[in-house]
Tab-separated table of C-alpha atoms and ligand atoms in Angstrom:
chain	number	residue	atom	x	y	z
A	26	MET	CA	0.811	-86.276	-185.154
A	27	ARG	CA	2.687	-83.310	-183.762
A	28	LYS	CA	3.518	-83.313	-180.068
A	29	ILE	CA	2.277	-80.548	-177.760
A	30	VAL	CA	5.111	-79.138	-175.638
A	31	ILE	CA	4.377	-76.663	-172.854
A	32	ALA	CA	7.670	-75.469	-171.393
A	33	GLY	CA	8.447	-73.062	-168.582
A	34	ASN	CA	11.659	-71.082	-168.984
A	35	TRP	CA	12.611	-69.963	-165.513
A	36	LYS	CA	15.508	-67.845	-166.798
A	37	MET	CA	17.674	-66.598	-163.877
A	38	TYR	CA	15.002	-67.238	-161.258
A	39	LYS	CA	14.655	-69.765	-158.447
A	40	THR	CA	17.121	-71.089	-155.908
A	41	GLN	CA	17.003	-74.803	-155.119
A	42	ALA	CA	14.655	-74.116	-152.197
A	43	GLU	CA	12.337	-72.070	-154.410
A	44	ALA	CA	12.362	-74.738	-157.109
A	45	LEU	CA	11.368	-77.348	-154.536
A	46	GLU	CA	8.595	-75.154	-153.202
A	47	PHE	CA	7.300	-74.679	-156.757
A	48	LEU	CA	7.198	-78.444	-157.311
A	49	LEU	CA	5.234	-79.018	-154.112
A	50	GLY	CA	2.429	-76.858	-155.466
A	51	PHE	CA	2.738	-77.630	-159.167
A	52	THR	CA	2.910	-81.421	-159.503
A	53	THR	CA	-0.546	-82.167	-158.138
A	54	LEU	CA	-2.103	-79.361	-160.199
A	55	VAL	CA	-1.018	-80.944	-163.498
A	56	ASN	CA	-1.828	-84.574	-162.636
A	57	GLU	CA	-4.927	-84.543	-164.776
A	58	ALA	CA	-3.445	-82.844	-167.840
A	59	PRO	CA	-3.994	-84.900	-171.012
A	60	ASP	CA	-1.169	-87.397	-171.573
A	61	GLU	CA	-0.231	-86.016	-174.972
A	62	ARG	CA	0.884	-82.722	-173.425
A	63	GLU	CA	4.589	-82.766	-172.662
A	64	ILE	CA	5.293	-80.600	-169.595
A	65	VAL	CA	8.812	-79.186	-169.306
A	66	LEU	CA	10.543	-77.068	-166.654
A	67	CYS	CA	13.738	-75.352	-167.834
A	68	GLY	CA	15.487	-74.370	-164.626
A	69	PRO	CA	18.769	-72.602	-163.949
A	70	PHE	CA	21.770	-74.951	-163.747
A	71	THR	CA	21.894	-74.891	-159.945
A	72	ALA	CA	18.273	-76.081	-159.677
A	73	LEU	CA	18.656	-79.002	-162.111
A	74	GLY	CA	19.823	-81.411	-159.392
A	75	THR	CA	16.821	-80.599	-157.212
A	76	LEU	CA	14.437	-80.898	-160.160
A	77	SER	CA	15.995	-84.177	-161.230
A	78	LYS	CA	15.854	-85.720	-157.750
A	79	ASN	CA	12.303	-84.634	-157.073
A	80	LEU	CA	10.809	-85.382	-160.487
A	81	HIS	CA	12.096	-88.939	-160.670
A	82	GLY	CA	9.264	-91.093	-162.025
A	83	SER	CA	7.132	-88.025	-162.786
A	84	ARG	CA	5.722	-87.086	-166.202
A	85	ILE	CA	7.267	-83.631	-165.885
A	86	ARG	CA	10.407	-83.297	-168.031
A	87	ILE	CA	13.423	-81.204	-167.187
A	88	GLY	CA	15.200	-78.771	-169.466
A	89	ALA	CA	18.367	-76.689	-169.207
A	90	GLN	CA	18.877	-73.205	-170.631
A	91	ASN	CA	22.164	-73.599	-172.480
A	92	ILE	CA	24.776	-76.128	-173.611
A	93	HIS	CA	28.324	-75.705	-174.913
A	94	TRP	CA	29.447	-77.588	-178.017
A	95	GLU	CA	32.611	-79.067	-176.476
A	96	GLU	CA	32.537	-81.960	-174.009
A	97	SER	CA	34.909	-80.139	-171.665
A	98	GLY	CA	37.592	-77.478	-171.847
A	99	ALA	CA	38.729	-74.030	-170.822
A	100	TYR	CA	35.361	-72.288	-171.292
A	101	THR	CA	34.702	-70.422	-168.069
A	102	GLY	CA	31.014	-70.037	-167.293
A	103	GLU	CA	29.801	-72.622	-169.822
A	104	ILE	CA	28.200	-76.037	-169.320
A	105	SER	CA	28.668	-79.210	-171.373
A	106	GLY	CA	26.469	-82.057	-172.550
A	107	PRO	CA	27.939	-84.675	-170.161
A	108	MET	CA	27.367	-82.265	-167.242
A	109	LEU	CA	23.703	-81.952	-168.190
A	110	THR	CA	23.002	-85.580	-168.982
A	111	GLU	CA	24.172	-86.595	-165.503
A	112	TYR	CA	20.780	-85.254	-164.500
A	113	SER	CA	17.781	-86.743	-166.250
A	114	ILE	CA	17.428	-83.819	-168.617
A	115	ARG	CA	15.538	-84.133	-171.901
A	116	TYR	CA	15.452	-80.589	-173.289
A	117	VAL	CA	17.702	-77.573	-173.626
A	118	VAL	CA	16.796	-74.041	-174.714
A	119	VAL	CA	19.179	-72.820	-177.427
A	120	GLY	CA	19.434	-69.397	-179.043
A	121	HIS	CA	17.057	-67.571	-176.729
A	122	SER	CA	16.880	-63.897	-177.693
A	123	GLU	CA	18.275	-62.903	-174.295
A	124	ARG	CA	21.415	-64.905	-175.090
A	125	ARG	CA	21.599	-63.465	-178.585
A	126	GLN	CA	21.055	-59.890	-177.306
A	127	TYR	CA	23.105	-59.811	-174.107
A	128	PHE	CA	25.675	-62.591	-174.422
A	129	GLY	CA	26.880	-62.431	-177.994
A	130	GLU	CA	25.156	-65.606	-179.186
A	131	THR	CA	25.304	-65.815	-182.992
A	132	ASP	CA	23.627	-68.121	-185.489
A	133	GLU	CA	26.952	-69.940	-185.787
A	134	THR	CA	27.208	-70.676	-182.043
A	135	VAL	CA	23.487	-71.499	-181.933
A	136	ASN	CA	24.088	-74.085	-184.648
A	137	LEU	CA	27.020	-75.617	-182.724
A	138	ARG	CA	24.929	-75.793	-179.540
A	139	LEU	CA	21.975	-77.399	-181.335
A	140	LYS	CA	24.190	-80.142	-182.740
A	141	ALA	CA	25.872	-80.682	-179.361
A	142	ALA	CA	22.478	-81.080	-177.670
A	143	GLN	CA	21.442	-83.726	-180.176
A	144	ARG	CA	24.776	-85.548	-179.885
A	145	HIS	CA	23.993	-85.951	-176.196
A	146	GLY	CA	20.456	-87.154	-176.789
A	147	LEU	CA	18.811	-83.898	-175.703
A	148	THR	CA	16.016	-82.228	-177.644
A	149	PRO	CA	16.932	-78.596	-178.253
A	150	ILE	CA	14.263	-75.879	-178.154
A	151	LEU	CA	15.509	-73.431	-180.775
A	152	CYS	CA	14.249	-69.869	-180.292
A	153	VAL	CA	13.803	-67.516	-183.237
A	154	GLY	CA	12.072	-64.170	-183.494
A	155	GLU	CA	12.307	-60.544	-184.541
A	156	THR	CA	12.762	-57.243	-182.718
A	157	LYS	CA	10.175	-54.457	-182.848
A	158	GLU	CA	12.381	-52.502	-185.263
A	159	GLN	CA	12.695	-55.487	-187.592
A	160	ARG	CA	8.929	-56.038	-187.494
A	161	ASP	CA	8.210	-52.368	-188.207
A	162	ALA	CA	10.664	-52.455	-191.104
A	163	GLY	CA	8.825	-55.442	-192.613
A	164	GLU	CA	11.799	-57.723	-192.031
A	165	THR	CA	10.128	-60.357	-189.836
A	166	GLU	CA	9.865	-63.045	-192.492
A	167	SER	CA	13.318	-62.604	-193.993
A	168	LEU	CA	14.983	-62.453	-190.551
A	169	ILE	CA	13.338	-65.657	-189.373
A	170	MET	CA	14.096	-67.446	-192.633
A	171	MET	CA	17.739	-66.442	-192.271
A	172	GLN	CA	17.873	-67.601	-188.643
A	173	LEU	CA	16.422	-70.991	-189.612
A	174	GLU	CA	18.719	-71.389	-192.574
A	175	LYS	CA	21.857	-70.745	-190.518
A	176	ASP	CA	20.801	-72.360	-187.257
A	177	LEU	CA	19.589	-75.647	-188.717
A	178	VAL	CA	22.591	-76.658	-190.832
A	179	GLY	CA	23.283	-80.311	-190.021
A	180	VAL	CA	20.556	-80.418	-187.356
A	181	ASP	CA	18.282	-83.490	-187.114
A	182	GLN	CA	14.751	-82.111	-187.412
A	183	THR	CA	13.216	-85.274	-185.959
A	184	GLN	CA	14.713	-84.355	-182.561
A	185	LEU	CA	13.869	-80.680	-182.380
A	186	VAL	CA	11.398	-78.157	-180.977
A	187	ILE	CA	11.234	-74.591	-182.310
A	188	ALA	CA	9.875	-71.613	-180.375
A	189	TYR	CA	8.727	-68.510	-182.211
A	190	GLU	CA	9.381	-65.724	-179.727
A	191	PRO	CA	8.899	-62.210	-181.089
A	192	ILE	CA	11.341	-60.229	-178.954
A	193	TRP	CA	8.948	-57.288	-178.540
A	194	ALA	CA	6.431	-59.628	-176.879
A	195	ILE	CA	8.843	-61.073	-174.296
A	196	GLY	CA	8.224	-59.854	-170.758
A	197	THR	CA	6.280	-56.848	-172.037
A	198	GLY	CA	2.711	-58.038	-171.579
A	199	GLU	CA	2.301	-57.289	-175.287
A	200	THR	CA	1.323	-60.658	-176.760
A	201	CYS	CA	1.540	-61.197	-180.481
A	202	GLU	CA	-2.003	-61.601	-181.899
A	203	SER	CA	-2.597	-65.340	-181.912
A	204	SER	CA	-3.561	-65.283	-185.605
A	205	GLU	CA	-0.295	-63.509	-186.428
A	206	ALA	CA	1.715	-65.994	-184.345
A	207	ASN	CA	-0.109	-68.740	-186.221
A	208	ARG	CA	0.839	-67.175	-189.557
A	209	VAL	CA	4.545	-66.859	-188.707
A	210	ILE	CA	4.637	-70.380	-187.271
A	211	GLY	CA	3.054	-71.697	-190.469
A	212	LEU	CA	5.777	-69.922	-192.393
A	213	ILE	CA	8.454	-71.495	-190.172
A	214	ARG	CA	6.923	-74.914	-190.774
A	215	SER	CA	6.990	-74.373	-194.533
A	216	GLN	CA	10.782	-74.035	-194.316
A	217	LEU	CA	11.330	-77.335	-192.499
A	218	THR	CA	12.076	-80.707	-194.037
A	219	HIS	CA	10.304	-82.574	-191.226
A	220	ALA	CA	6.608	-81.711	-190.919
A	221	ASP	CA	6.167	-82.891	-187.321
A	222	VAL	CA	8.551	-80.509	-185.543
A	223	PRO	CA	6.556	-79.033	-182.629
A	224	ILE	CA	6.566	-75.236	-182.950
A	225	GLN	CA	5.756	-73.217	-179.844
A	226	TYR	CA	4.762	-69.616	-179.369
A	227	GLY	CA	6.525	-67.593	-176.657
A	228	GLY	CA	6.087	-64.019	-175.438
A	229	SER	CA	3.775	-62.900	-172.614
A	230	VAL	CA	1.862	-66.186	-172.537
A	231	LYS	CA	-0.500	-66.046	-169.546
A	232	PRO	CA	-3.395	-68.053	-168.087
A	233	GLY	CA	-5.724	-65.520	-169.745
A	234	ASN	CA	-4.483	-65.980	-173.333
A	235	ILE	CA	-3.278	-69.594	-173.500
A	236	ASP	CA	-6.632	-71.051	-174.612
A	237	GLU	CA	-6.800	-68.718	-177.584
A	238	ILE	CA	-3.156	-69.330	-178.490
A	239	MET	CA	-3.541	-73.111	-178.370
A	240	ALA	CA	-6.700	-72.924	-180.478
A	241	GLN	CA	-4.527	-71.880	-183.439
A	242	PRO	CA	-3.912	-74.816	-185.765
A	243	GLU	CA	-0.170	-74.243	-186.331
A	244	ILE	CA	0.767	-73.654	-182.680
A	245	ASP	CA	1.977	-76.773	-180.859
A	246	GLY	CA	2.721	-75.394	-177.428
A	247	ALA	CA	4.187	-72.496	-175.525
A	248	LEU	CA	7.491	-71.355	-174.085
A	249	VAL	CA	6.549	-69.421	-170.978
A	250	GLY	CA	8.716	-67.054	-168.950
A	251	GLY	CA	7.145	-64.966	-166.185
A	252	ALA	CA	3.920	-66.956	-165.911
A	253	SER	CA	5.860	-70.206	-165.357
A	254	LEU	CA	7.251	-68.991	-162.034
A	255	GLU	CA	4.059	-69.502	-160.026
A	256	PRO	CA	2.620	-73.034	-159.719
A	257	GLU	CA	-0.997	-71.931	-160.174
A	258	SER	CA	-0.434	-69.818	-163.263
A	259	PHE	CA	1.827	-72.314	-165.015
A	260	ALA	CA	-0.555	-75.166	-164.150
A	261	ARG	CA	-3.430	-73.210	-165.704
A	262	ILE	CA	-1.340	-72.813	-168.850
A	263	VAL	CA	-0.522	-76.546	-168.939
A	264	ASN	CA	-4.223	-77.301	-168.350
A	265	TYR	CA	-5.350	-75.023	-171.187
A	266	VAL	CA	-8.878	-75.612	-172.393
A	267	ALA	CA	-8.883	-76.987	-175.913
B	320	13P	P1	7.602	-64.086	-170.939
B	320	13P	O1	6.605	-65.220	-170.929
B	320	13P	O2	7.971	-63.610	-169.577
B	320	13P	O3	7.199	-63.005	-171.879
B	320	13P	O4	8.965	-64.719	-171.537
B	320	13P	C1	8.926	-65.425	-172.716
B	320	13P	C2	10.222	-66.103	-172.904
B	320	13P	O5	11.234	-65.477	-173.163
B	320	13P	C3	10.263	-67.567	-172.750
B	320	13P	O6	11.474	-68.091	-173.190
């Protein structure tokens, strides 16, 4: 059976104090969530220590937002596997569109980061998705197929989560129709060699649309930006009504 993974991507939000305040509200609100739902908070690097210390023994998993492929070296501004695994981190977001768009991430570096994450026992959350222009030009399918083909070379699909995040739906309030997200996610699954890879939808997921999104048969979870910043809204997403 495929795992359900509901992950919050905090992006460049939350100081340590703010992360702690979030946890105070959030942890009790998700106590009753069904056991088979994996709850993940992907914080900025500086909040990982606070998350790790305060989530010890909790069911809530911690994720990072990037990982370099070398163990150490002259790579100013990067972070390595051993630096992340010092904290009890299970997941790492790789290839987010914001990194591809603004920080020169390519399919080649995404592939190196995915393999590095797995070498260190972390489960990468690989993000794929098209721009508005690519969608309008009818290139959605071919673009995503190409991303998967390049990104997944040598990657162990038994230790992987994929997030379909149409770029035009990120932070815009413009959610992809859940049936369309379901279709693209089905297409992604048809390209995989391992049938049980959890595939999330991401892009303007909110308390008001999560139930409908999770009702889609191909969708195994969500990668949530803005709505993961407030304890009440992210808890409502985790506690979606099936
Ligand atoms: P929003 O939920 O803010 O649209 O962000 C989605 C996202 O990029 C998650 O990684």
